[in-house]
Coordinates of C-alpha atoms in Angstrom, one line a residue:
M541 CA -48.6 -87.9 -24.5
P542 CA -45.1 -89.0 -25.2
N543 CA -44.0 -89.3 -21.6
S544 CA -43.1 -92.7 -20.6
L545 CA -41.9 -93.1 -17.0
P546 CA -38.2 -93.6 -16.6
K547 CA -37.0 -96.9 -15.1
P548 CA -36.8 -97.0 -11.3
Y549 CA -33.4 -96.1 -9.9
P550 CA -31.6 -98.1 -7.0
W551 CA -32.6 -97.2 -3.4
Y552 CA -29.2 -95.9 -2.6
Y553 CA -29.8 -92.8 -4.8
R554 CA -32.5 -91.7 -2.4
P555 CA -30.3 -89.6 0.0
L556 CA -29.1 -87.8 -3.2
N557 CA -32.5 -87.1 -4.3
W558 CA -33.5 -85.7 -0.9
L559 CA -30.4 -83.6 -0.9
L560 CA -31.0 -82.2 -4.4
R561 CA -34.7 -81.5 -3.7
G562 CA -33.8 -79.9 -0.3
L563 CA -31.4 -77.6 -2.1
A564 CA -34.0 -76.8 -4.7
H565 CA -36.2 -75.3 -2.1
L566 CA -33.6 -72.7 -1.2
P567 CA -34.4 -69.2 -2.6
L568 CA -32.6 -68.4 -5.9
P569 CA -30.4 -65.6 -4.2
V570 CA -29.0 -68.2 -1.9
L571 CA -28.6 -70.7 -4.7
Y572 CA -26.6 -68.1 -6.5
V573 CA -24.1 -68.0 -3.6
L574 CA -23.8 -71.7 -4.1
A575 CA -23.2 -71.1 -7.8
D576 CA -20.3 -68.8 -7.0
G577 CA -18.7 -71.6 -5.1
I578 CA -19.4 -74.0 -7.9
Y579 CA -17.9 -71.5 -10.4
L580 CA -14.6 -71.4 -8.3
L581 CA -14.5 -75.1 -8.1
L582 CA -15.0 -75.6 -11.9
A583 CA -12.7 -72.9 -13.1
Y584 CA -9.9 -72.9 -10.6
V585 CA -9.9 -76.3 -8.8
V586 CA -11.3 -79.0 -10.9
R587 CA -10.7 -77.1 -14.2
Y588 CA -13.6 -78.9 -15.7
R589 CA -12.9 -79.6 -19.4
Q590 CA -10.9 -76.5 -19.4
Q591 CA -8.7 -77.6 -22.4
V592 CA -11.7 -78.4 -24.4
V593 CA -13.2 -75.0 -23.5
L594 CA -9.9 -73.1 -24.5
V595 CA -9.4 -75.0 -27.7
N596 CA -13.1 -74.3 -28.8
L597 CA -12.9 -70.6 -28.0
R598 CA -9.5 -70.2 -29.7
N599 CA -10.7 -71.9 -32.8
S600 CA -14.0 -70.0 -32.9
F601 CA -12.7 -66.5 -32.2
H602 CA -9.6 -65.9 -34.5
D603 CA -9.9 -62.2 -33.9
K604 CA -9.7 -62.2 -30.1
S605 CA -6.5 -62.0 -28.0
E606 CA -5.6 -64.6 -25.4
A607 CA -6.6 -62.1 -22.8
E608 CA -10.2 -61.9 -24.2
I609 CA -10.3 -65.7 -24.5
Q610 CA -9.5 -66.1 -20.8
R611 CA -12.1 -63.5 -20.0
I612 CA -14.7 -65.3 -21.9
T613 CA -13.6 -68.6 -20.3
K614 CA -14.2 -67.3 -16.8
G615 CA -17.5 -65.7 -17.9
F616 CA -18.6 -69.0 -19.3
Y617 CA -17.8 -71.0 -16.1
R618 CA -19.7 -68.5 -14.0
H619 CA -22.7 -68.6 -16.3
F620 CA -22.4 -72.5 -16.3
A621 CA -22.6 -72.6 -12.6
E622 CA -25.6 -70.3 -12.5
V623 CA -27.5 -72.5 -15.2
M624 CA -26.8 -75.6 -12.9
V625 CA -28.5 -74.1 -10.0
E626 CA -31.4 -72.5 -12.2
T627 CA -31.9 -76.0 -13.6
L628 CA -32.1 -77.5 -10.1
K629 CA -34.7 -74.9 -9.1
L630 CA -37.0 -76.3 -11.7
A631 CA -37.8 -79.1 -9.2
V632 CA -39.9 -76.7 -7.2
M633 CA -40.3 -73.5 -9.2
P634 CA -44.0 -72.7 -9.8
A635 CA -45.1 -72.3 -13.3
A636 CA -46.2 -68.7 -12.7
E637 CA -42.7 -67.7 -11.5
L638 CA -41.1 -69.4 -14.4
K639 CA -43.3 -67.4 -16.7
K640 CA -42.2 -64.1 -15.0
R641 CA -38.6 -65.2 -15.4
V642 CA -38.7 -66.2 -19.1
W643 CA -40.3 -63.7 -21.4
F644 CA -41.5 -64.7 -24.8
S645 CA -41.2 -61.4 -26.7
N646 CA -43.0 -62.7 -29.9
P647 CA -45.0 -65.9 -29.3
E648 CA -47.3 -65.0 -32.2
V649 CA -44.7 -66.3 -34.5
M650 CA -45.7 -69.8 -33.4
E651 CA -49.2 -69.1 -32.4
R652 CA -50.5 -68.2 -35.9
H653 CA -49.4 -71.6 -37.0
F654 CA -51.2 -73.2 -33.9
A655 CA -54.3 -71.4 -34.9
Q656 CA -54.2 -73.5 -38.1
G657 CA -53.8 -76.7 -36.2
R658 CA -50.1 -77.3 -37.2
T659 CA -47.1 -78.9 -35.6
V660 CA -44.2 -76.5 -35.3
L661 CA -40.6 -77.4 -35.1
G662 CA -38.6 -75.2 -32.7
L663 CA -34.8 -75.4 -33.2
S664 CA -32.7 -74.3 -30.2
S665 CA -29.2 -74.8 -28.8
H666 CA -27.1 -75.2 -25.8
S667 CA -27.0 -71.6 -25.1
S668 CA -28.1 -69.4 -22.1
N669 CA -30.4 -71.6 -20.0
W670 CA -31.4 -74.1 -22.5
E671 CA -33.3 -76.2 -19.8
W672 CA -35.8 -73.4 -19.2
V673 CA -36.8 -73.2 -22.9
L674 CA -39.0 -76.2 -23.1
T675 CA -40.4 -75.8 -19.6
S676 CA -41.3 -72.1 -20.1
G677 CA -42.8 -72.9 -23.5
A678 CA -45.3 -75.2 -21.8
V679 CA -46.6 -72.3 -19.7
W680 CA -46.3 -69.5 -22.5
L681 CA -47.7 -71.2 -25.5
S682 CA -51.2 -72.2 -26.3
A683 CA -50.3 -75.6 -27.8
H684 CA -48.6 -78.5 -26.1
A685 CA -44.8 -78.4 -26.0
D686 CA -42.6 -81.6 -26.5
G687 CA -38.9 -81.9 -26.4
V688 CA -36.7 -84.4 -28.2
Y689 CA -33.9 -85.5 -25.8
K690 CA -31.2 -88.1 -25.4
P691 CA -31.9 -90.3 -22.3
L692 CA -29.2 -90.3 -19.8
S693 CA -27.6 -93.7 -18.9
N694 CA -27.6 -93.2 -15.2
P695 CA -31.1 -94.2 -14.0
F696 CA -31.3 -91.7 -11.1
F697 CA -30.3 -88.6 -13.1
E698 CA -32.6 -89.7 -16.0
S699 CA -35.4 -89.9 -13.6
F700 CA -34.6 -86.7 -11.8
M701 CA -34.1 -84.7 -15.0
H702 CA -37.2 -86.2 -16.6
Q703 CA -39.3 -84.9 -13.7
L704 CA -37.6 -81.4 -13.9
R705 CA -38.3 -81.1 -17.6
T706 CA -41.9 -82.2 -17.5
R707 CA -43.3 -80.7 -14.3
T708 CA -44.7 -77.7 -16.1
G709 CA -46.6 -79.9 -18.5
A710 CA -44.0 -80.4 -21.3
G711 CA -43.5 -83.8 -22.8
L712 CA -40.4 -85.6 -23.7
I713 CA -39.6 -87.7 -26.9
P714 CA -36.5 -90.0 -26.8
M715 CA -34.4 -89.0 -29.8
R716 CA -34.6 -92.7 -31.3
D717 CA -38.3 -92.4 -31.2
T718 CA -38.7 -89.0 -33.0
L719 CA -40.0 -90.3 -36.4
R720 CA -42.4 -92.8 -34.9
D721 CA -43.8 -90.0 -32.6
M722 CA -44.2 -87.6 -35.6
L723 CA -46.0 -90.4 -37.6
Q724 CA -48.4 -91.4 -34.8
R725 CA -49.2 -87.7 -33.9
R726 CA -49.3 -86.4 -37.4
G727 CA -51.2 -83.1 -37.7
E728 CA -51.3 -82.5 -33.8
T729 CA -51.3 -78.9 -32.7
R730 CA -48.0 -78.7 -30.8
V731 CA -44.4 -77.6 -30.8
V732 CA -41.6 -80.1 -31.0
S733 CA -38.3 -78.7 -29.7
L734 CA -34.9 -79.8 -31.0
L735 CA -31.6 -78.9 -29.6
S736 CA -29.9 -78.8 -33.0
D737 CA -26.3 -78.0 -32.1
Q738 CA -25.1 -81.5 -31.1
A739 CA -22.3 -83.1 -32.8
A740 CA -23.6 -85.4 -35.5
G741 CA -21.4 -88.4 -36.2
P742 CA -20.7 -90.0 -39.7
E743 CA -23.4 -92.6 -39.1
D744 CA -25.9 -89.7 -39.0
R745 CA -25.2 -88.6 -42.5
P746 CA -24.6 -85.0 -41.3
Y747 CA -24.8 -81.7 -43.2
W748 CA -21.3 -80.1 -43.3
T749 CA -20.9 -76.4 -43.2
E750 CA -18.6 -73.8 -41.7
F751 CA -19.7 -72.9 -38.2
M752 CA -17.5 -70.6 -36.1
H753 CA -14.7 -70.9 -38.6
Q754 CA -14.8 -74.7 -38.2
D755 CA -16.0 -77.5 -40.5
S756 CA -19.0 -78.8 -38.6
G757 CA -21.4 -81.6 -39.1
F758 CA -25.1 -81.0 -38.2
Y759 CA -28.1 -83.3 -37.8
T760 CA -30.6 -82.8 -40.7
S761 CA -33.7 -83.8 -38.8
A762 CA -35.3 -80.3 -39.1
D763 CA -35.2 -80.4 -42.9
R764 CA -36.3 -84.0 -43.3
L765 CA -39.2 -83.7 -40.7
A766 CA -40.3 -80.3 -42.1
D767 CA -40.3 -81.7 -45.6
R768 CA -42.2 -84.9 -44.6
F769 CA -44.8 -83.4 -42.4
H770 CA -45.0 -79.9 -43.7
C771 CA -44.0 -78.4 -40.4
P772 CA -43.2 -74.7 -40.1
V773 CA -39.8 -74.4 -38.4
V774 CA -38.9 -71.5 -35.9
Y775 CA -35.4 -70.6 -34.5
V776 CA -35.6 -70.3 -30.7
S777 CA -33.2 -67.7 -29.3
I778 CA -32.9 -67.4 -25.5
R779 CA -30.9 -64.4 -24.2
R780 CA -29.9 -63.7 -20.6
L781 CA -31.1 -60.4 -19.5
R782 CA -29.7 -60.7 -16.0
R783 CA -29.3 -63.4 -13.2
G784 CA -32.4 -65.6 -13.5
Y785 CA -34.2 -63.6 -16.3
Y786 CA -34.3 -64.5 -19.9
Q787 CA -35.9 -63.3 -23.1
I788 CA -36.9 -65.8 -26.0
I789 CA -37.1 -64.3 -29.4
L790 CA -38.6 -66.6 -32.2
T791 CA -37.6 -66.3 -35.9
E792 CA -39.3 -68.2 -38.5
L793 CA -36.9 -70.3 -40.8
Y794 CA -39.6 -72.1 -42.8
D795 CA -43.3 -71.6 -43.3
G796 CA -44.1 -75.3 -43.8
D797 CA -45.4 -74.7 -47.3
A798 CA -42.7 -74.0 -49.8
P799 CA -41.0 -76.8 -51.5
L800 CA -37.7 -77.8 -50.1
P801 CA -34.9 -78.7 -52.5
A802 CA -33.9 -82.3 -52.6
N803 CA -30.6 -83.2 -51.0
E804 CA -30.1 -79.7 -49.7
F805 CA -30.6 -78.4 -46.1
P806 CA -31.6 -74.8 -46.2
I807 CA -33.3 -75.0 -42.8
T808 CA -30.2 -76.3 -41.0
E809 CA -28.1 -73.8 -42.8
A810 CA -30.4 -70.9 -41.6
F811 CA -30.3 -72.3 -38.1
V812 CA -26.4 -72.3 -38.1
R813 CA -26.2 -68.7 -39.2
Q814 CA -28.8 -67.7 -36.6
L815 CA -26.8 -69.5 -33.9
E816 CA -23.5 -67.9 -34.9
Q817 CA -25.0 -64.5 -34.6
D818 CA -26.3 -65.3 -31.0
I819 CA -22.8 -66.8 -30.0
H820 CA -20.9 -63.7 -31.3
A821 CA -23.3 -61.5 -29.3
F822 CA -23.2 -63.6 -26.1
P823 CA -20.0 -65.6 -26.3
T824 CA -20.0 -66.4 -22.6
D825 CA -23.5 -68.1 -22.8
Y826 CA -22.7 -71.1 -25.1
L827 CA -21.8 -74.5 -23.7
W828 CA -18.2 -74.5 -24.6
T829 CA -17.5 -77.7 -22.7
H830 CA -19.5 -79.6 -25.4
R831 CA -17.2 -81.4 -27.8
R832 CA -19.0 -80.0 -30.7
W833 CA -16.1 -80.5 -33.2
K834 CA -15.0 -84.0 -32.3
H835 CA -16.0 -85.5 -35.7
K836 CA -14.2 -84.8 -38.9
R837 CA -15.6 -84.8 -42.4
E838 CA -14.9 -88.2 -44.2
A839 CA -12.6 -87.8 -47.2
R840 CA -14.2 -88.7 -50.4

């Protein structure tokens, strides 16, 4: 198992831990009342990263009026607040309840590869409730589920989020250890989940393509790992049905067998196009506070 216990956090975080766990025991309908207050605070008082959100939306949706942009902005903040309390609820939510709230519509897309004893790469994004993807996969799928993640710098929140993400049986792999983990566990039957929409910097040798009408650099881990370890790759789309209920739809991007062209990144390109479709269908559900376009392509 890849789970290494996070470092202990200072004692003065204990009251915050007790507070968060106490809130997590509240029923979801009560937590959604709290989410309504968080929404008002973020959207109208703090205006959390509002300029980032507005710039991202205006650059991504050239065809929408300013009134539509403002409507999406408000819808995003409301959804973001709900994701915050739903993520907190993971601290106490039974696996059986999570399985009822997140429905895998076609798990056979991955299960047929698990039946062959293969490792599958699952590509997802910061859309809908991304924190419920890995945790629900651990209870829905027959194989073990691991998630690649970037550890948080704050020791308390790193410990708290680690516990939330692993309590249904999922494992976590620090991003810097991904290749080593794949080498050590080569051929293991499992799914390795990658949130593949982070902003890759110049040092990451990104793949550049147009995404939401903007020049965007993407990590190429999916292509490189799939090619080296012959892993099938599946796009994981999570769609909000209503408050607290989601549908996951799996789309195979690569079967793990066909040769991949050298110095090209067809899997990443296919992921980008799938993600664009989801964002256009559900524009309020993407993480618009994320500075996705902070890096620029280096001039040659």
